[in-house]
Amino acid sequence: MTLPEASVAPVAILGGTFNPIHNGHLRSALELVERLGFARLHLMPCATPPHRDAPDCPATRRADMVELAILGEPRLCCDRRELARSGPSWTVDSLQELRAEYGPQRSLSLVLGCDALLGLDRWHRWQALLDFAHIVVIARPGWQLPEQGAVADWLTRHRAAEPSAVQQHPAGAVLVLELRPLDISSTEIRALCAAGRSPRYLLPEPVLDYIEKHQLYAAGIDF
Ligand code: ATP
């Protein structure tokens, strides 16, 4: 596909705990870049997740793993902005900052997995997210879109039928996309490490080396 000019091409943001980043995140990010023509996709590790227990693994280590995972892929970048802020890492604050940086015309899209979408109405100022960005929902193995409740109603109101809504407007639409399903989760990788089993090939080798070097998910692991 022909990419739109970098100065006007859409930009995406994939936030997460990335504890650790894995091939499910990375393959989805790359497919999104190529399917929707994003000039750049920010992988944005969360410092202090407001909606789940704080990970044992420090945010700086999780961000280091993101950096290692994307070496050599210039369309993906590691965005450490939430590590620099104190207090809970509200996504809406990050989107507001990104909107100020990219200006009012640039198309920005926040990427969420289906699991994240289901709890969206518990996010701080969730109704304001679409003021700053589109939301692209990745249909994830084993998850379904909400069928009733506040998020289901919101989805009905804002859902776009075509990717062009995301490419041609700065913010305000929800696009649901099916990407190649890779049934990988950070939870499973941590569990494998804790059980002394290898998570190799579920995540990039430099990330695995980093986990081993810093003994992140189990004491004395040797893959
Ligand atoms: P955990 O198992 O610790 O909950 P996770 O694997 O779900 O972690 P997160 O860092 O919480 O990873 O996810 C960040 C974002 O990436 C979320 O929006 C999540 O839905 C999405 N995501 C996670 N794993 C995949 C996958 N295999 N395919 C597509 N999207 C994914």
Tab-separated table of C-alpha atoms and ligand atoms in Angstrom:
chain	number	residue	atom	x	y	z
A	1	MET	CA	0.000	0.000	0.000
A	2	THR	CA	1.133	3.581	-0.567
A	3	LEU	CA	1.670	5.376	2.714
A	4	PRO	CA	0.269	8.885	3.052
A	5	GLU	CA	2.911	11.586	3.545
A	6	ALA	CA	4.588	11.248	6.940
A	7	SER	CA	3.695	14.811	7.936
A	8	VAL	CA	-0.028	14.132	7.558
A	9	ALA	CA	-0.258	10.353	7.864
A	10	PRO	CA	-2.255	8.940	10.750
A	11	VAL	CA	-0.577	7.969	14.014
A	12	ALA	CA	-1.564	5.216	16.444
A	13	ILE	CA	-0.995	4.565	20.140
A	14	LEU	CA	-1.022	1.124	21.752
A	15	GLY	CA	-0.901	1.391	25.526
A	16	GLY	CA	-0.412	-1.511	27.884
A	17	THR	CA	1.517	-2.834	30.821
A	18	PHE	CA	3.795	-4.788	28.434
A	19	ASN	CA	4.815	-7.094	31.276
A	20	PRO	CA	6.480	-8.287	29.064
A	21	ILE	CA	5.843	-7.181	25.469
A	22	HIS	CA	5.220	-10.212	23.218
A	23	ASN	CA	4.632	-11.197	19.593
A	24	GLY	CA	0.851	-10.724	19.958
A	25	HIS	CA	1.413	-7.016	20.642
A	26	LEU	CA	4.094	-6.666	18.002
A	27	ARG	CA	2.386	-8.495	15.147
A	28	SER	CA	-0.866	-6.587	15.803
A	29	ALA	CA	1.055	-3.302	15.812
A	30	LEU	CA	2.738	-4.047	12.504
A	31	GLU	CA	-0.437	-5.284	10.810
A	32	LEU	CA	-2.226	-2.112	11.942
A	33	VAL	CA	0.542	0.072	10.529
A	34	GLU	CA	0.295	-1.688	7.180
A	35	ARG	CA	-3.516	-2.007	7.052
A	36	LEU	CA	-4.353	1.556	8.119
A	37	GLY	CA	-1.253	3.354	6.829
A	38	PHE	CA	-0.049	4.660	10.189
A	39	ALA	CA	3.158	6.658	9.826
A	40	ARG	CA	4.067	5.697	13.385
A	41	LEU	CA	2.667	3.577	16.177
A	42	HIS	CA	3.573	4.547	19.741
A	43	LEU	CA	3.869	1.596	22.125
A	44	MET	CA	3.145	3.345	25.427
A	45	PRO	CA	3.964	1.424	28.618
A	46	CYS	CA	1.794	2.314	31.546
A	47	ALA	CA	3.701	3.387	34.678
A	48	THR	CA	0.996	2.956	37.306
A	49	PRO	CA	-1.980	1.069	35.852
A	50	PRO	CA	-5.158	2.550	37.373
A	51	HIS	CA	-7.332	-0.505	36.617
A	52	ARG	CA	-5.211	-3.430	37.773
A	53	ASP	CA	-2.635	-4.323	40.431
A	54	ALA	CA	0.722	-2.626	39.954
A	55	PRO	CA	3.082	-5.050	38.171
A	56	ASP	CA	6.052	-6.296	40.218
A	57	CYS	CA	8.251	-5.503	37.244
A	58	PRO	CA	9.255	-1.800	37.311
A	59	ALA	CA	7.996	0.421	34.496
A	60	THR	CA	11.527	1.247	33.362
A	61	ARG	CA	12.280	-2.462	32.826
A	62	ARG	CA	8.994	-2.949	30.915
A	63	ALA	CA	9.830	0.066	28.724
A	64	ASP	CA	13.383	-1.244	28.158
A	65	MET	CA	11.851	-4.490	26.849
A	66	VAL	CA	9.617	-2.526	24.472
A	67	GLU	CA	12.707	-0.697	23.135
A	68	LEU	CA	14.537	-3.988	22.598
A	69	ALA	CA	11.537	-5.558	20.858
A	70	ILE	CA	11.225	-2.850	18.206
A	71	LEU	CA	14.878	-2.355	17.299
A	72	GLY	CA	15.088	-2.144	13.516
A	73	GLU	CA	11.386	-1.327	12.951
A	74	PRO	CA	11.241	2.466	12.510
A	75	ARG	CA	7.432	2.574	12.270
A	76	LEU	CA	7.145	1.501	15.904
A	77	CYS	CA	8.405	3.670	18.764
A	78	CYS	CA	8.506	3.349	22.537
A	79	ASP	CA	6.701	6.249	24.200
A	80	ARG	CA	7.833	6.687	27.807
A	81	ARG	CA	5.609	9.667	28.620
A	82	GLU	CA	3.609	7.851	31.309
A	83	LEU	CA	6.838	6.974	33.140
A	84	ALA	CA	7.608	10.659	33.463
A	85	ARG	CA	4.280	11.514	35.151
A	86	SER	CA	3.446	10.850	38.781
A	87	GLY	CA	0.097	9.436	39.922
A	88	PRO	CA	-2.132	7.044	37.959
A	89	SER	CA	-1.387	6.759	34.232
A	90	TRP	CA	-4.651	8.059	32.798
A	91	THR	CA	-4.764	7.328	29.072
A	92	VAL	CA	-6.924	10.375	28.430
A	93	ASP	CA	-4.107	12.625	29.744
A	94	SER	CA	-1.634	10.986	27.366
A	95	LEU	CA	-4.002	11.407	24.422
A	96	GLN	CA	-4.483	15.069	25.299
A	97	GLU	CA	-0.700	15.556	25.298
A	98	LEU	CA	-0.312	13.704	21.991
A	99	ARG	CA	-3.080	15.793	20.431
A	100	ALA	CA	-1.247	18.974	21.491
A	101	GLU	CA	2.000	17.621	20.016
A	102	TYR	CA	0.556	16.466	16.673
A	103	GLY	CA	-1.860	19.392	16.250
A	104	PRO	CA	-5.618	19.431	15.639
A	105	GLN	CA	-5.667	17.980	12.108
A	106	ARG	CA	-3.630	14.808	12.506
A	107	SER	CA	-5.520	11.525	12.712
A	108	LEU	CA	-4.710	9.828	16.037
A	109	SER	CA	-5.957	6.347	16.981
A	110	LEU	CA	-5.840	4.628	20.320
A	111	VAL	CA	-5.604	0.849	19.834
A	112	LEU	CA	-7.337	-1.460	22.312
A	113	GLY	CA	-7.797	-5.189	22.502
A	114	CYS	CA	-11.345	-6.449	23.007
A	115	ASP	CA	-10.544	-7.281	26.635
A	116	ALA	CA	-9.585	-3.675	27.299
A	117	LEU	CA	-12.727	-2.440	25.501
A	118	LEU	CA	-15.017	-4.405	27.829
A	119	GLY	CA	-13.846	-2.409	30.862
A	120	LEU	CA	-13.629	0.931	29.069
A	121	ASP	CA	-16.427	2.568	31.089
A	122	ARG	CA	-14.255	2.244	34.223
A	123	TRP	CA	-11.529	4.391	32.647
A	124	HIS	CA	-11.035	7.959	33.834
A	125	ARG	CA	-13.044	10.338	31.566
A	126	TRP	CA	-13.673	7.516	29.101
A	127	GLN	CA	-16.288	9.459	27.180
A	128	ALA	CA	-13.655	12.134	26.432
A	129	LEU	CA	-11.242	9.708	24.735
A	130	LEU	CA	-12.945	10.207	21.355
A	131	ASP	CA	-12.443	13.983	21.630
A	132	PHE	CA	-8.727	13.397	21.185
A	133	ALA	CA	-8.464	10.224	19.079
A	134	HIS	CA	-10.248	7.429	17.255
A	135	ILE	CA	-10.365	4.050	18.936
A	136	VAL	CA	-9.332	0.976	16.966
A	137	VAL	CA	-10.437	-2.250	18.611
A	138	ILE	CA	-8.561	-5.452	17.833
A	139	ALA	CA	-10.798	-8.498	17.883
A	140	ARG	CA	-8.729	-10.781	20.165
A	141	PRO	CA	-8.907	-14.587	20.349
A	142	GLY	CA	-11.542	-15.705	22.845
A	143	TRP	CA	-13.116	-12.265	23.315
A	144	GLN	CA	-16.396	-10.830	22.044
A	145	LEU	CA	-17.599	-7.273	21.647
A	146	PRO	CA	-19.910	-6.067	24.443
A	147	GLU	CA	-23.581	-6.604	23.583
A	148	GLN	CA	-25.230	-4.587	26.344
A	149	GLY	CA	-24.379	-1.815	28.760
A	150	ALA	CA	-22.724	1.592	28.447
A	151	VAL	CA	-19.834	0.471	26.238
A	152	ALA	CA	-22.162	-1.422	23.865
A	153	ASP	CA	-24.359	1.713	23.477
A	154	TRP	CA	-21.305	3.889	22.936
A	155	LEU	CA	-20.017	1.432	20.321
A	156	THR	CA	-23.309	1.567	18.447
A	157	ARG	CA	-23.195	5.383	18.407
A	158	HIS	CA	-19.593	5.777	17.260
A	159	ARG	CA	-18.735	2.656	15.273
A	160	ALA	CA	-17.425	3.337	11.765
A	161	ALA	CA	-18.024	0.876	8.973
A	162	GLU	CA	-14.936	1.734	6.955
A	163	PRO	CA	-11.261	2.358	7.785
A	164	SER	CA	-11.487	5.597	5.806
A	165	ALA	CA	-13.229	7.202	8.813
A	166	VAL	CA	-10.002	6.769	10.767
A	167	GLN	CA	-7.744	7.826	7.930
A	168	GLN	CA	-9.635	10.955	6.919
A	169	HIS	CA	-10.703	12.530	10.218
A	170	PRO	CA	-8.632	13.503	13.264
A	171	ALA	CA	-10.723	11.733	15.955
A	172	GLY	CA	-14.157	10.493	16.989
A	173	ALA	CA	-14.734	7.069	15.364
A	174	VAL	CA	-14.497	3.503	16.665
A	175	LEU	CA	-13.212	0.926	14.204
A	176	VAL	CA	-13.243	-2.792	14.936
A	177	LEU	CA	-10.626	-4.785	13.044
A	178	GLU	CA	-9.844	-8.453	12.868
A	179	LEU	CA	-6.133	-9.060	12.703
A	180	ARG	CA	-4.165	-12.272	12.643
A	181	PRO	CA	-5.068	-13.876	15.963
A	182	LEU	CA	-2.060	-14.792	18.077
A	183	ASP	CA	-3.161	-16.337	21.319
A	184	ILE	CA	-0.298	-15.027	23.453
A	185	SER	CA	-0.570	-13.131	26.735
A	186	SER	CA	1.947	-11.635	29.130
A	187	THR	CA	0.220	-13.579	31.917
A	188	GLU	CA	1.069	-16.857	30.205
A	189	ILE	CA	4.672	-15.802	29.616
A	190	ARG	CA	5.096	-14.858	33.296
A	191	ALA	CA	3.543	-18.181	34.317
A	192	LEU	CA	5.895	-20.137	32.047
A	193	CYS	CA	8.900	-18.329	33.518
A	194	ALA	CA	7.663	-18.883	37.067
A	195	ALA	CA	7.281	-22.598	36.320
A	196	GLY	CA	10.832	-22.743	34.958
A	197	ARG	CA	9.562	-23.336	31.404
A	198	SER	CA	10.698	-21.414	28.349
A	199	PRO	CA	8.546	-18.725	26.679
A	200	ARG	CA	10.908	-18.725	23.677
A	201	TYR	CA	9.262	-17.894	20.312
A	202	LEU	CA	6.324	-16.166	22.004
A	203	LEU	CA	8.375	-12.984	22.281
A	204	PRO	CA	11.487	-11.530	20.625
A	205	GLU	CA	14.790	-13.140	21.574
A	206	PRO	CA	16.370	-9.872	22.887
A	207	VAL	CA	13.408	-9.534	25.290
A	208	LEU	CA	13.908	-13.101	26.460
A	209	ASP	CA	17.614	-12.394	27.025
A	210	TYR	CA	16.692	-9.300	29.066
A	211	ILE	CA	14.229	-11.281	31.215
A	212	GLU	CA	16.898	-13.862	31.864
A	213	LYS	CA	19.623	-11.304	32.589
A	214	HIS	CA	17.489	-9.395	35.093
A	215	GLN	CA	15.695	-12.480	36.441
A	216	LEU	CA	12.387	-10.689	36.026
A	217	TYR	CA	9.707	-13.318	36.489
A	218	ALA	CA	11.382	-16.087	38.434
A	219	ALA	CA	14.465	-16.480	40.528
A	220	GLY	CA	17.345	-18.295	38.895
A	221	ILE	CA	15.719	-19.016	35.527
A	222	ASP	CA	17.915	-20.384	32.808
A	223	PHE	CA	16.256	-20.812	29.414
B	1	ATP	P1	-1.668	-9.547	30.751
B	1	ATP	O1	-1.710	-10.986	30.348
B	1	ATP	O2	-0.622	-9.208	31.783
B	1	ATP	O3	-3.031	-8.968	31.065
B	1	ATP	P2	-1.554	-8.738	27.941
B	1	ATP	O4	-0.847	-9.840	27.219
B	1	ATP	O5	-3.047	-8.664	27.798
B	1	ATP	O6	-1.128	-8.726	29.470
B	1	ATP	P3	-1.211	-5.878	27.911
B	1	ATP	O7	0.097	-5.196	28.062
B	1	ATP	O8	-2.149	-5.820	29.031
B	1	ATP	O9	-0.886	-7.407	27.483
B	1	ATP	O10	-1.924	-5.457	26.575
B	1	ATP	C1	-1.777	-4.204	25.949
B	1	ATP	C2	-2.787	-4.137	24.810
B	1	ATP	O11	-2.496	-5.136	23.837
B	1	ATP	C3	-4.237	-4.392	25.279
B	1	ATP	O12	-5.093	-3.527	24.563
B	1	ATP	C4	-4.458	-5.842	24.909
B	1	ATP	O13	-5.812	-6.116	24.643
B	1	ATP	C5	-3.623	-5.978	23.633
B	1	ATP	N1	-3.129	-7.336	23.450
B	1	ATP	C6	-2.517	-8.111	24.353
B	1	ATP	N2	-2.217	-9.324	23.836
B	1	ATP	C7	-2.653	-9.320	22.558
B	1	ATP	C8	-2.667	-10.304	21.491
B	1	ATP	N3	-2.177	-11.534	21.647
B	1	ATP	N4	-3.215	-9.940	20.319
B	1	ATP	C9	-3.744	-8.705	20.158
B	1	ATP	N5	-3.786	-7.740	21.112
B	1	ATP	C10	-3.238	-8.038	22.304
